[in-house]
Amino acid sequence: MQQTEMAHVPSAVRDMQLNGVSEEMDLLHIDVETDVVEDKPGREDAQCSRNVLRKQRNWERHIAAKKSKRKEEKQRRKFNRERELGASADAPQFTKRVMKAITKERLAEAMVTGLKLCVDLSMTDCMSDKEISRLAGQLRRLYGSNKKAAQPFHLFLTDLREDSHLYRECIRMNDGFLNYMMDITEESCLDLFPTETVVYLSPDAEEALETIDADKVYILGGLVDESIQKKLSFSRATELSVHTARLPIDEYMVKKDNAKNFHSKILAVNQVFDILLAFCDTGSWTEALKAWFPQGKGYVIAPDDSSPLPVTQTFDQCFMLETEAHVNGQ
């Protein structure tokens, strides 16, 4: 019956109906393909990945900005400390490049005329890996203090072998370690200096250090000892047959009552060095110990402290005094 009806329909009309059905099918086909494209697996994940990357880049920029701000603040504090140690109040504000050049020049001068100080690194066999890592950090801080000093020391790291764990840790932990302006050697301090000029600083020494002598070479035992082995640095000094001395803690400080009843005179290498630097700057053990002896060690400056001990004059200081006396006609 349907075929009979279609037979009576004009061909033009029939073609139009067929074309309409064909166009509707084409539209239906397009819609289906569009749906398939929109629902294609992974597109949503790709959009999410782009968002994650964008957030990550923003976070990295934020962290970089914070690091830069911290670095600038650190440099500002450093400049203020140097100005307080002796620079005049109206000194010009130098750029970082100029400050770096000044520091480099000052360290270069110290390697020619500065007071000599060695860190004896021959005792690393007595230390654990953790202790060696801590020592590498202390050496970094020691060098940082020397860079800031108005009158830096000429530093030596002795008995430091290139194949040692400590050497590798120093390179790993200390940025630019191989460019440090100090002498790094595998030789012993006695290979470099006469025995009679060496003063080995040890907390177990009987004699207290009174002055810093320009003709002497001061040795710090490079040792981190969490197991508290007794008298290691003193034994090393005895082995070398050199003169020993200790910081004058007993002469200028007293024990302070605390809840843990803890008192210790054992200091890190960089802490001893900071005290020596402060004494060279001020000529006062009281000021040096007050500023740099750690409060957690259970000692405070004695209330009836004596007058500051003099620092042995260096050649430059003697020359300046003689020149001033000549100008004044003395």
PDB file of N, CA and C in Angstrom, residues 58-153:
ATOM      1  N   ASN A  58      53.407  29.881  39.290  1.00  0.00           N
ATOM      2  CA  ASN A  58      53.132  31.000  40.197  1.00  0.00           C
ATOM      3  C   ASN A  58      53.777  30.766  41.559  1.00  0.00           C
ATOM      4  N   TRP A  59      53.711  29.526  42.039  1.00  0.00           N
ATOM      5  CA  TRP A  59      54.298  29.195  43.337  1.00  0.00           C
ATOM      6  C   TRP A  59      55.820  29.334  43.287  1.00  0.00           C
ATOM      7  N   GLU A  60      56.422  28.885  42.183  1.00  0.00           N
ATOM      8  CA  GLU A  60      57.874  28.993  42.052  1.00  0.00           C
ATOM      9  C   GLU A  60      58.308  30.459  42.015  1.00  0.00           C
ATOM     10  N   ARG A  61      57.541  31.304  41.321  1.00  0.00           N
ATOM     11  CA  ARG A  61      57.855  32.733  41.310  1.00  0.00           C
ATOM     12  C   ARG A  61      57.724  33.330  42.704  1.00  0.00           C
ATOM     13  N   HIS A  62      56.720  32.884  43.438  1.00  0.00           N
ATOM     14  CA  HIS A  62      56.520  33.357  44.809  1.00  0.00           C
ATOM     15  C   HIS A  62      57.692  32.964  45.700  1.00  0.00           C
ATOM     16  N   ILE A  63      58.130  31.721  45.589  1.00  0.00           N
ATOM     17  CA  ILE A  63      59.258  31.252  46.398  1.00  0.00           C
ATOM     18  C   ILE A  63      60.533  32.000  46.026  1.00  0.00           C
ATOM     19  N   ALA A  64      60.755  32.205  44.721  1.00  0.00           N
ATOM     20  CA  ALA A  64      61.947  32.928  44.273  1.00  0.00           C
ATOM     21  C   ALA A  64      61.954  34.361  44.817  1.00  0.00           C
ATOM     22  N   ALA A  65      60.788  34.984  44.845  1.00  0.00           N
ATOM     23  CA  ALA A  65      60.692  36.348  45.371  1.00  0.00           C
ATOM     24  C   ALA A  65      61.009  36.382  46.865  1.00  0.00           C
ATOM     25  N   LYS A  66      60.515  35.390  47.592  1.00  0.00           N
ATOM     26  CA  LYS A  66      60.790  35.329  49.030  1.00  0.00           C
ATOM     27  C   LYS A  66      62.277  35.118  49.290  1.00  0.00           C
ATOM     28  N   LYS A  67      62.892  34.220  48.482  1.00  0.00           N
ATOM     29  CA  LYS A  67      64.330  33.978  48.638  1.00  0.00           C
ATOM     30  C   LYS A  67      65.126  35.251  48.369  1.00  0.00           C
ATOM     31  N   SER A  68      64.740  35.959  47.323  1.00  0.00           N
ATOM     32  CA  SER A  68      65.431  37.200  46.992  1.00  0.00           C
ATOM     33  C   SER A  68      65.287  38.232  48.109  1.00  0.00           C
ATOM     34  N   LYS A  69      64.081  38.291  48.690  1.00  0.00           N
ATOM     35  CA  LYS A  69      63.847  39.239  49.778  1.00  0.00           C
ATOM     36  C   LYS A  69      64.672  38.876  51.004  1.00  0.00           C
ATOM     37  N   ARG A  70      64.734  37.560  51.313  1.00  0.00           N
ATOM     38  CA  ARG A  70      65.546  37.126  52.456  1.00  0.00           C
ATOM     39  C   ARG A  70      67.017  37.439  52.231  1.00  0.00           C
ATOM     40  N   LYS A  71      67.481  37.223  50.987  1.00  0.00           N
ATOM     41  CA  LYS A  71      68.880  37.503  50.672  1.00  0.00           C
ATOM     42  C   LYS A  71      69.198  38.981  50.836  1.00  0.00           C
ATOM     43  N   GLU A  72      68.292  39.842  50.372  1.00  0.00           N
ATOM     44  CA  GLU A  72      68.500  41.280  50.517  1.00  0.00           C
ATOM     45  C   GLU A  72      68.504  41.687  51.989  1.00  0.00           C
ATOM     46  N   GLU A  73      67.621  41.084  52.784  1.00  0.00           N
ATOM     47  CA  GLU A  73      67.570  41.396  54.206  1.00  0.00           C
ATOM     48  C   GLU A  73      68.849  40.949  54.900  1.00  0.00           C
ATOM     49  N   LYS A  74      69.360  39.788  54.512  1.00  0.00           N
ATOM     50  CA  LYS A  74      70.604  39.282  55.083  1.00  0.00           C
ATOM     51  C   LYS A  74      71.768  40.209  54.756  1.00  0.00           C
ATOM     52  N   GLN A  75      71.818  40.674  53.524  1.00  0.00           N
ATOM     53  CA  GLN A  75      72.879  41.592  53.127  1.00  0.00           C
ATOM     54  C   GLN A  75      72.767  42.916  53.870  1.00  0.00           C
ATOM     55  N   ARG A  76      71.527  43.366  54.093  1.00  0.00           N
ATOM     56  CA  ARG A  76      71.333  44.616  54.833  1.00  0.00           C
ATOM     57  C   ARG A  76      71.836  44.492  56.268  1.00  0.00           C
ATOM     58  N   ARG A  77      71.498  43.357  56.909  1.00  0.00           N
ATOM     59  CA  ARG A  77      71.980  43.143  58.277  1.00  0.00           C
ATOM     60  C   ARG A  77      73.498  43.060  58.319  1.00  0.00           C
ATOM     61  N   LYS A  78      74.063  42.391  57.300  1.00  0.00           N
ATOM     62  CA  LYS A  78      75.520  42.277  57.230  1.00  0.00           C
ATOM     63  C   LYS A  78      76.171  43.649  57.124  1.00  0.00           C
ATOM     64  N   PHE A  79      75.629  44.492  56.283  1.00  0.00           N
ATOM     65  CA  PHE A  79      76.192  45.833  56.121  1.00  0.00           C
ATOM     66  C   PHE A  79      76.089  46.629  57.416  1.00  0.00           C
ATOM     67  N   ASN A  80      74.955  46.506  58.105  1.00  0.00           N
ATOM     68  CA  ASN A  80      74.780  47.232  59.363  1.00  0.00           C
ATOM     69  C   ASN A  80      75.774  46.763  60.413  1.00  0.00           C
ATOM     70  N   ARG A  81      76.014  45.434  60.455  1.00  0.00           N
ATOM     71  CA  ARG A  81      77.000  44.913  61.419  1.00  0.00           C
ATOM     72  C   ARG A  81      78.386  45.468  61.120  1.00  0.00           C
ATOM     73  N   GLU A  82      78.772  45.466  59.861  1.00  0.00           N
ATOM     74  CA  GLU A  82      80.090  45.983  59.486  1.00  0.00           C
ATOM     75  C   GLU A  82      80.204  47.470  59.806  1.00  0.00           C
ATOM     76  N   ARG A  83      79.127  48.202  59.606  1.00  0.00           N
ATOM     77  CA  ARG A  83      79.157  49.637  59.901  1.00  0.00           C
ATOM     78  C   ARG A  83      79.289  49.868  61.398  1.00  0.00           C
ATOM     79  N   GLU A  84      78.611  49.045  62.211  1.00  0.00           N
ATOM     80  CA  GLU A  84      78.692  49.190  63.665  1.00  0.00           C
ATOM     81  C   GLU A  84      80.073  48.829  64.189  1.00  0.00           C
ATOM     82  N   LEU A  85      80.788  47.940  63.486  1.00  0.00           N
ATOM     83  CA  LEU A  85      82.108  47.514  63.941  1.00  0.00           C
ATOM     84  C   LEU A  85      83.197  48.541  63.669  1.00  0.00           C
ATOM     85  N   GLY A  86      82.907  49.576  62.913  1.00  0.00           N
ATOM     86  CA  GLY A  86      83.973  50.542  62.693  1.00  0.00           C
ATOM     87  C   GLY A  86      83.753  51.517  61.564  1.00  0.00           C
ATOM     88  N   ALA A  87      82.837  51.240  60.670  1.00  0.00           N
ATOM     89  CA  ALA A  87      82.592  52.176  59.569  1.00  0.00           C
ATOM     90  C   ALA A  87      81.918  53.427  60.109  1.00  0.00           C
ATOM     91  N   SER A  88      82.198  54.556  59.513  1.00  0.00           N
ATOM     92  CA  SER A  88      81.610  55.806  59.979  1.00  0.00           C
ATOM     93  C   SER A  88      80.128  55.848  59.648  1.00  0.00           C
ATOM     94  N   ALA A  89      79.398  56.672  60.409  1.00  0.00           N
ATOM     95  CA  ALA A  89      77.942  56.721  60.253  1.00  0.00           C
ATOM     96  C   ALA A  89      77.531  57.300  58.898  1.00  0.00           C
ATOM     97  N   ASP A  90      78.390  58.132  58.333  1.00  0.00           N
ATOM     98  CA  ASP A  90      78.047  58.742  57.047  1.00  0.00           C
ATOM     99  C   ASP A  90      78.725  58.037  55.872  1.00  0.00           C
ATOM    100  N   ALA A  91      79.098  56.766  56.045  1.00  0.00           N
ATOM    101  CA  ALA A  91      79.745  56.023  54.961  1.00  0.00           C
ATOM    102  C   ALA A  91      78.774  55.835  53.804  1.00  0.00           C
ATOM    103  N   PRO A  92      79.266  55.895  52.572  1.00  0.00           N
ATOM    104  CA  PRO A  92      78.378  55.730  51.416  1.00  0.00           C
ATOM    105  C   PRO A  92      77.808  54.330  51.333  1.00  0.00           C
ATOM    106  N   GLN A  93      76.616  54.217  50.769  1.00  0.00           N
ATOM    107  CA  GLN A  93      75.971  52.928  50.586  1.00  0.00           C
ATOM    108  C   GLN A  93      76.522  52.268  49.324  1.00  0.00           C
ATOM    109  N   PHE A  94      77.342  51.241  49.504  1.00  0.00           N
ATOM    110  CA  PHE A  94      77.960  50.583  48.373  1.00  0.00           C
ATOM    111  C   PHE A  94      77.006  49.567  47.752  1.00  0.00           C
ATOM    112  N   THR A  95      77.189  49.342  46.463  1.00  0.00           N
ATOM    113  CA  THR A  95      76.427  48.290  45.808  1.00  0.00           C
ATOM    114  C   THR A  95      76.972  46.933  46.224  1.00  0.00           C
ATOM    115  N   LYS A  96      76.201  45.892  45.905  1.00  0.00           N
ATOM    116  CA  LYS A  96      76.632  44.548  46.260  1.00  0.00           C
ATOM    117  C   LYS A  96      77.943  44.188  45.566  1.00  0.00           C
ATOM    118  N   ARG A  97      78.094  44.630  44.333  1.00  0.00           N
ATOM    119  CA  ARG A  97      79.324  44.326  43.600  1.00  0.00           C
ATOM    120  C   ARG A  97      80.530  44.981  44.265  1.00  0.00           C
ATOM    121  N   VAL A  98      80.365  46.225  44.691  1.00  0.00           N
ATOM    122  CA  VAL A  98      81.461  46.927  45.360  1.00  0.00           C
ATOM    123  C   VAL A  98      81.776  46.280  46.702  1.00  0.00           C
ATOM    124  N   MET A  99      80.722  45.932  47.456  1.00  0.00           N
ATOM    125  CA  MET A  99      80.929  45.280  48.742  1.00  0.00           C
ATOM    126  C   MET A  99      81.662  43.944  48.574  1.00  0.00           C
ATOM    127  N   LYS A 100      81.296  43.209  47.530  1.00  0.00           N
ATOM    128  CA  LYS A 100      81.961  41.937  47.262  1.00  0.00           C
ATOM    129  C   LYS A 100      83.428  42.150  46.934  1.00  0.00           C
ATOM    130  N   ALA A 101      83.721  43.175  46.153  1.00  0.00           N
ATOM    131  CA  ALA A 101      85.108  43.472  45.795  1.00  0.00           C
ATOM    132  C   ALA A 101      85.907  43.900  47.021  1.00  0.00           C
ATOM    133  N   ILE A 102      85.283  44.696  47.898  1.00  0.00           N
ATOM    134  CA  ILE A 102      85.960  45.132  49.124  1.00  0.00           C
ATOM    135  C   ILE A 102      86.272  43.934  50.018  1.00  0.00           C
ATOM    136  N   THR A 103      85.297  43.034  50.154  1.00  0.00           N
ATOM    137  CA  THR A 103      85.504  41.836  50.970  1.00  0.00           C
ATOM    138  C   THR A 103      86.631  40.985  50.405  1.00  0.00           C
ATOM    139  N   LYS A 104      86.637  40.809  49.101  1.00  0.00           N
ATOM    140  CA  LYS A 104      87.681  40.007  48.460  1.00  0.00           C
ATOM    141  C   LYS A 104      89.055  40.621  48.672  1.00  0.00           C
ATOM    142  N   GLU A 105      89.130  41.934  48.559  1.00  0.00           N
ATOM    143  CA  GLU A 105      90.407  42.621  48.759  1.00  0.00           C
ATOM    144  C   GLU A 105      90.878  42.484  50.207  1.00  0.00           C
ATOM    145  N   ARG A 106      89.931  42.586  51.141  1.00  0.00           N
ATOM    146  CA  ARG A 106      90.278  42.473  52.551  1.00  0.00           C
ATOM    147  C   ARG A 106      90.788  41.070  52.887  1.00  0.00           C
ATOM    148  N   LEU A 107      90.140  40.033  52.316  1.00  0.00           N
ATOM    149  CA  LEU A 107      90.586  38.662  52.550  1.00  0.00           C
ATOM    150  C   LEU A 107      91.946  38.400  51.910  1.00  0.00           C
ATOM    151  N   ALA A 108      92.168  38.989  50.714  1.00  0.00           N
ATOM    152  CA  ALA A 108      93.463  38.837  50.054  1.00  0.00           C
ATOM    153  C   ALA A 108      94.574  39.467  50.877  1.00  0.00           C
ATOM    154  N   GLU A 109      94.294  40.614  51.469  1.00  0.00           N
ATOM    155  CA  GLU A 109      95.275  41.264  52.332  1.00  0.00           C
ATOM    156  C   GLU A 109      95.553  40.424  53.581  1.00  0.00           C
ATOM    157  N   ALA A 110      94.492  39.805  54.122  1.00  0.00           N
ATOM    158  CA  ALA A 110      94.671  38.968  55.313  1.00  0.00           C
ATOM    159  C   ALA A 110      95.559  37.764  55.020  1.00  0.00           C
ATOM    160  N   MET A 111      95.504  37.247  53.793  1.00  0.00           N
ATOM    161  CA  MET A 111      96.334  36.097  53.441  1.00  0.00           C
ATOM    162  C   MET A 111      97.806  36.464  53.320  1.00  0.00           C
ATOM    163  N   VAL A 112      98.101  37.761  53.409  1.00  0.00           N
ATOM    164  CA  VAL A 112      99.494  38.216  53.370  1.00  0.00           C
ATOM    165  C   VAL A 112      99.949  38.700  54.741  1.00  0.00           C
ATOM    166  N   THR A 113      99.106  39.490  55.411  1.00  0.00           N
ATOM    167  CA  THR A 113      99.534  40.127  56.661  1.00  0.00           C
ATOM    168  C   THR A 113      98.683  39.758  57.869  1.00  0.00           C
ATOM    169  N   GLY A 114      97.617  38.980  57.693  1.00  0.00           N
ATOM    170  CA  GLY A 114      96.690  38.724  58.789  1.00  0.00           C
ATOM    171  C   GLY A 114      97.210  37.750  59.828  1.00  0.00           C
ATOM    172  N   LEU A 115      96.545  37.752  60.989  1.00  0.00           N
ATOM    173  CA  LEU A 115      96.834  36.759  62.026  1.00  0.00           C
ATOM    174  C   LEU A 115      96.517  35.373  61.468  1.00  0.00           C
ATOM    175  N   LYS A 116      97.333  34.396  61.832  1.00  0.00           N
ATOM    176  CA  LYS A 116      97.207  33.058  61.249  1.00  0.00           C
ATOM    177  C   LYS A 116      96.427  32.134  62.179  1.00  0.00           C
ATOM    178  N   LEU A 117      95.465  31.417  61.586  1.00  0.00           N
ATOM    179  CA  LEU A 117      94.682  30.444  62.344  1.00  0.00           C
ATOM    180  C   LEU A 117      94.448  29.201  61.488  1.00  0.00           C
ATOM    181  N   CYS A 118      94.743  28.037  62.068  1.00  0.00           N
ATOM    182  CA  CYS A 118      94.549  26.763  61.363  1.00  0.00           C
ATOM    183  C   CYS A 118      93.413  25.984  62.021  1.00  0.00           C
ATOM    184  N   VAL A 119      92.690  25.255  61.212  1.00  0.00           N
ATOM    185  CA  VAL A 119      91.740  24.268  61.725  1.00  0.00           C
ATOM    186  C   VAL A 119      92.337  22.900  61.426  1.00  0.00           C
ATOM    187  N   ASP A 120      92.693  22.179  62.495  1.00  0.00           N
ATOM    188  CA  ASP A 120      93.320  20.867  62.366  1.00  0.00           C
ATOM    189  C   ASP A 120      92.231  19.823  62.098  1.00  0.00           C
ATOM    190  N   LEU A 121      92.255  19.248  60.898  1.00  0.00           N
ATOM    191  CA  LEU A 121      91.216  18.307  60.481  1.00  0.00           C
ATOM    192  C   LEU A 121      91.740  16.871  60.431  1.00  0.00           C
ATOM    193  N   SER A 122      92.675  16.571  61.315  1.00  0.00           N
ATOM    194  CA  SER A 122      93.292  15.244  61.318  1.00  0.00           C
ATOM    195  C   SER A 122      92.512  14.232  62.151  1.00  0.00           C
ATOM    196  N   MET A 123      91.431  14.668  62.810  1.00  0.00           N
ATOM    197  CA  MET A 123      90.730  13.774  63.742  1.00  0.00           C
ATOM    198  C   MET A 123      89.396  13.269  63.210  1.00  0.00           C
ATOM    199  N   THR A 124      89.183  13.361  61.913  1.00  0.00           N
ATOM    200  CA  THR A 124      87.891  12.954  61.349  1.00  0.00           C
ATOM    201  C   THR A 124      87.655  11.445  61.447  1.00  0.00           C
ATOM    202  N   ASP A 125      88.738  10.663  61.613  1.00  0.00           N
ATOM    203  CA  ASP A 125      88.564   9.216  61.760  1.00  0.00           C
ATOM    204  C   ASP A 125      87.812   8.866  63.045  1.00  0.00           C
ATOM    205  N   CYS A 126      87.795   9.785  64.001  1.00  0.00           N
ATOM    206  CA  CYS A 126      87.103   9.557  65.272  1.00  0.00           C
ATOM    207  C   CYS A 126      85.641   9.993  65.214  1.00  0.00           C
ATOM    208  N   MET A 127      85.179  10.426  64.039  1.00  0.00           N
ATOM    209  CA  MET A 127      83.851  11.020  63.937  1.00  0.00           C
ATOM    210  C   MET A 127      82.926  10.184  63.059  1.00  0.00           C
ATOM    211  N   SER A 128      81.643  10.244  63.367  1.00  0.00           N
ATOM    212  CA  SER A 128      80.630   9.574  62.546  1.00  0.00           C
ATOM    213  C   SER A 128      80.315  10.428  61.321  1.00  0.00           C
ATOM    214  N   ASP A 129      79.554   9.874  60.373  1.00  0.00           N
ATOM    215  CA  ASP A 129      79.167  10.621  59.179  1.00  0.00           C
ATOM    216  C   ASP A 129      78.352  11.860  59.549  1.00  0.00           C
ATOM    217  N   LYS A 130      77.478  11.714  60.526  1.00  0.00           N
ATOM    218  CA  LYS A 130      76.664  12.848  60.967  1.00  0.00           C
ATOM    219  C   LYS A 130      77.537  13.946  61.556  1.00  0.00           C
ATOM    220  N   GLU A 131      78.518  13.570  62.351  1.00  0.00           N
ATOM    221  CA  GLU A 131      79.411  14.549  62.959  1.00  0.00           C
ATOM    222  C   GLU A 131      80.261  15.248  61.902  1.00  0.00           C
ATOM    223  N   ILE A 132      80.684  14.509  60.887  1.00  0.00           N
ATOM    224  CA  ILE A 132      81.465  15.108  59.798  1.00  0.00           C
ATOM    225  C   ILE A 132      80.624  16.127  59.034  1.00  0.00           C
ATOM    226  N   SER A 133      79.351  15.814  58.802  1.00  0.00           N
ATOM    227  CA  SER A 133      78.468  16.771  58.133  1.00  0.00           C
ATOM    228  C   SER A 133      78.291  18.038  58.970  1.00  0.00           C
ATOM    229  N   ARG A 134      78.172  17.875  60.264  1.00  0.00           N
ATOM    230  CA  ARG A 134      78.051  19.037  61.144  1.00  0.00           C
ATOM    231  C   ARG A 134      79.327  19.876  61.124  1.00  0.00           C
ATOM    232  N   LEU A 135      80.480  19.208  61.073  1.00  0.00           N
ATOM    233  CA  LEU A 135      81.742  19.936  61.007  1.00  0.00           C
ATOM    234  C   LEU A 135      81.834  20.737  59.713  1.00  0.00           C
ATOM    235  N   ALA A 136      81.383  20.168  58.597  1.00  0.00           N
ATOM    236  CA  ALA A 136      81.384  20.892  57.326  1.00  0.00           C
ATOM    237  C   ALA A 136      80.534  22.158  57.438  1.00  0.00           C
ATOM    238  N   GLY A 137      79.398  22.068  58.123  1.00  0.00           N
ATOM    239  CA  GLY A 137      78.569  23.249  58.340  1.00  0.00           C
ATOM    240  C   GLY A 137      79.252  24.288  59.210  1.00  0.00           C
ATOM    241  N   GLN A 138      79.982  23.845  60.221  1.00  0.00           N
ATOM    242  CA  GLN A 138      80.706  24.771  61.090  1.00  0.00           C
ATOM    243  C   GLN A 138      81.815  25.494  60.338  1.00  0.00           C
ATOM    244  N   LEU A 139      82.482  24.785  59.436  1.00  0.00           N
ATOM    245  CA  LEU A 139      83.525  25.423  58.622  1.00  0.00           C
ATOM    246  C   LEU A 139      82.921  26.488  57.709  1.00  0.00           C
ATOM    247  N   ARG A 140      81.722  26.239  57.200  1.00  0.00           N
ATOM    248  CA  ARG A 140      81.042  27.240  56.380  1.00  0.00           C
ATOM    249  C   ARG A 140      80.756  28.502  57.200  1.00  0.00           C
ATOM    250  N   ARG A 141      80.255  28.308  58.412  1.00  0.00           N
ATOM    251  CA  ARG A 141      79.943  29.469  59.255  1.00  0.00           C
ATOM    252  C   ARG A 141      81.219  30.192  59.680  1.00  0.00           C
ATOM    253  N   LEU A 142      82.288  29.439  59.937  1.00  0.00           N
ATOM    254  CA  LEU A 142      83.562  30.052  60.304  1.00  0.00           C
ATOM    255  C   LEU A 142      84.060  30.959  59.187  1.00  0.00           C
ATOM    256  N   TYR A 143      84.000  30.460  57.958  1.00  0.00           N
ATOM    257  CA  TYR A 143      84.455  31.269  56.826  1.00  0.00           C
ATOM    258  C   TYR A 143      83.544  32.485  56.634  1.00  0.00           C
ATOM    259  N   GLY A 144      82.250  32.309  56.846  1.00  0.00           N
ATOM    260  CA  GLY A 144      81.327  33.429  56.741  1.00  0.00           C
ATOM    261  C   GLY A 144      81.652  34.525  57.746  1.00  0.00           C
ATOM    262  N   SER A 145      82.011  34.146  58.965  1.00  0.00           N
ATOM    263  CA  SER A 145      82.395  35.131  59.980  1.00  0.00           C
ATOM    264  C   SER A 145      83.674  35.850  59.580  1.00  0.00           C
ATOM    265  N   ASN A 146      84.611  35.118  59.006  1.00  0.00           N
ATOM    266  CA  ASN A 146      85.866  35.741  58.599  1.00  0.00           C
ATOM    267  C   ASN A 146      85.640  36.748  57.478  1.00  0.00           C
ATOM    268  N   LYS A 147      84.704  36.454  56.579  1.00  0.00           N
ATOM    269  CA  LYS A 147      84.388  37.388  55.488  1.00  0.00           C
ATOM    270  C   LYS A 147      83.808  38.695  56.031  1.00  0.00           C
ATOM    271  N   LYS A 148      83.040  38.609  57.121  1.00  0.00           N
ATOM    272  CA  LYS A 148      82.399  39.795  57.682  1.00  0.00           C
ATOM    273  C   LYS A 148      83.342  40.625  58.553  1.00  0.00           C
ATOM    274  N   ALA A 149      84.445  40.019  58.984  1.00  0.00           N
ATOM    275  CA  ALA A 149      85.309  40.662  59.965  1.00  0.00           C
ATOM    276  C   ALA A 149      86.002  41.884  59.387  1.00  0.00           C
ATOM    277  N   ALA A 150      86.155  42.915  60.218  1.00  0.00           N
ATOM    278  CA  ALA A 150      86.890  44.103  59.798  1.00  0.00           C
ATOM    279  C   ALA A 150      88.364  43.767  59.605  1.00  0.00           C
ATOM    280  N   GLN A 151      88.885  42.861  60.435  1.00  0.00           N
ATOM    281  CA  GLN A 151      90.271  42.403  60.319  1.00  0.00           C
ATOM    282  C   GLN A 151      90.269  40.870  60.276  1.00  0.00           C
ATOM    283  N   PRO A 152      90.113  40.291  59.101  1.00  0.00           N
ATOM    284  CA  PRO A 152      90.012  38.835  59.000  1.00  0.00           C
ATOM    285  C   PRO A 152      91.336  38.149  59.314  1.00  0.00           C
ATOM    286  N   PHE A 153      91.215  36.859  59.661  1.00  0.00           N
ATOM    287  CA  PHE A 153      92.381  36.004  59.861  1.00  0.00           C
ATOM    288  C   PHE A 153      92.828  35.429  58.517  1.00  0.00           C
TER     289      PHE A 153
END
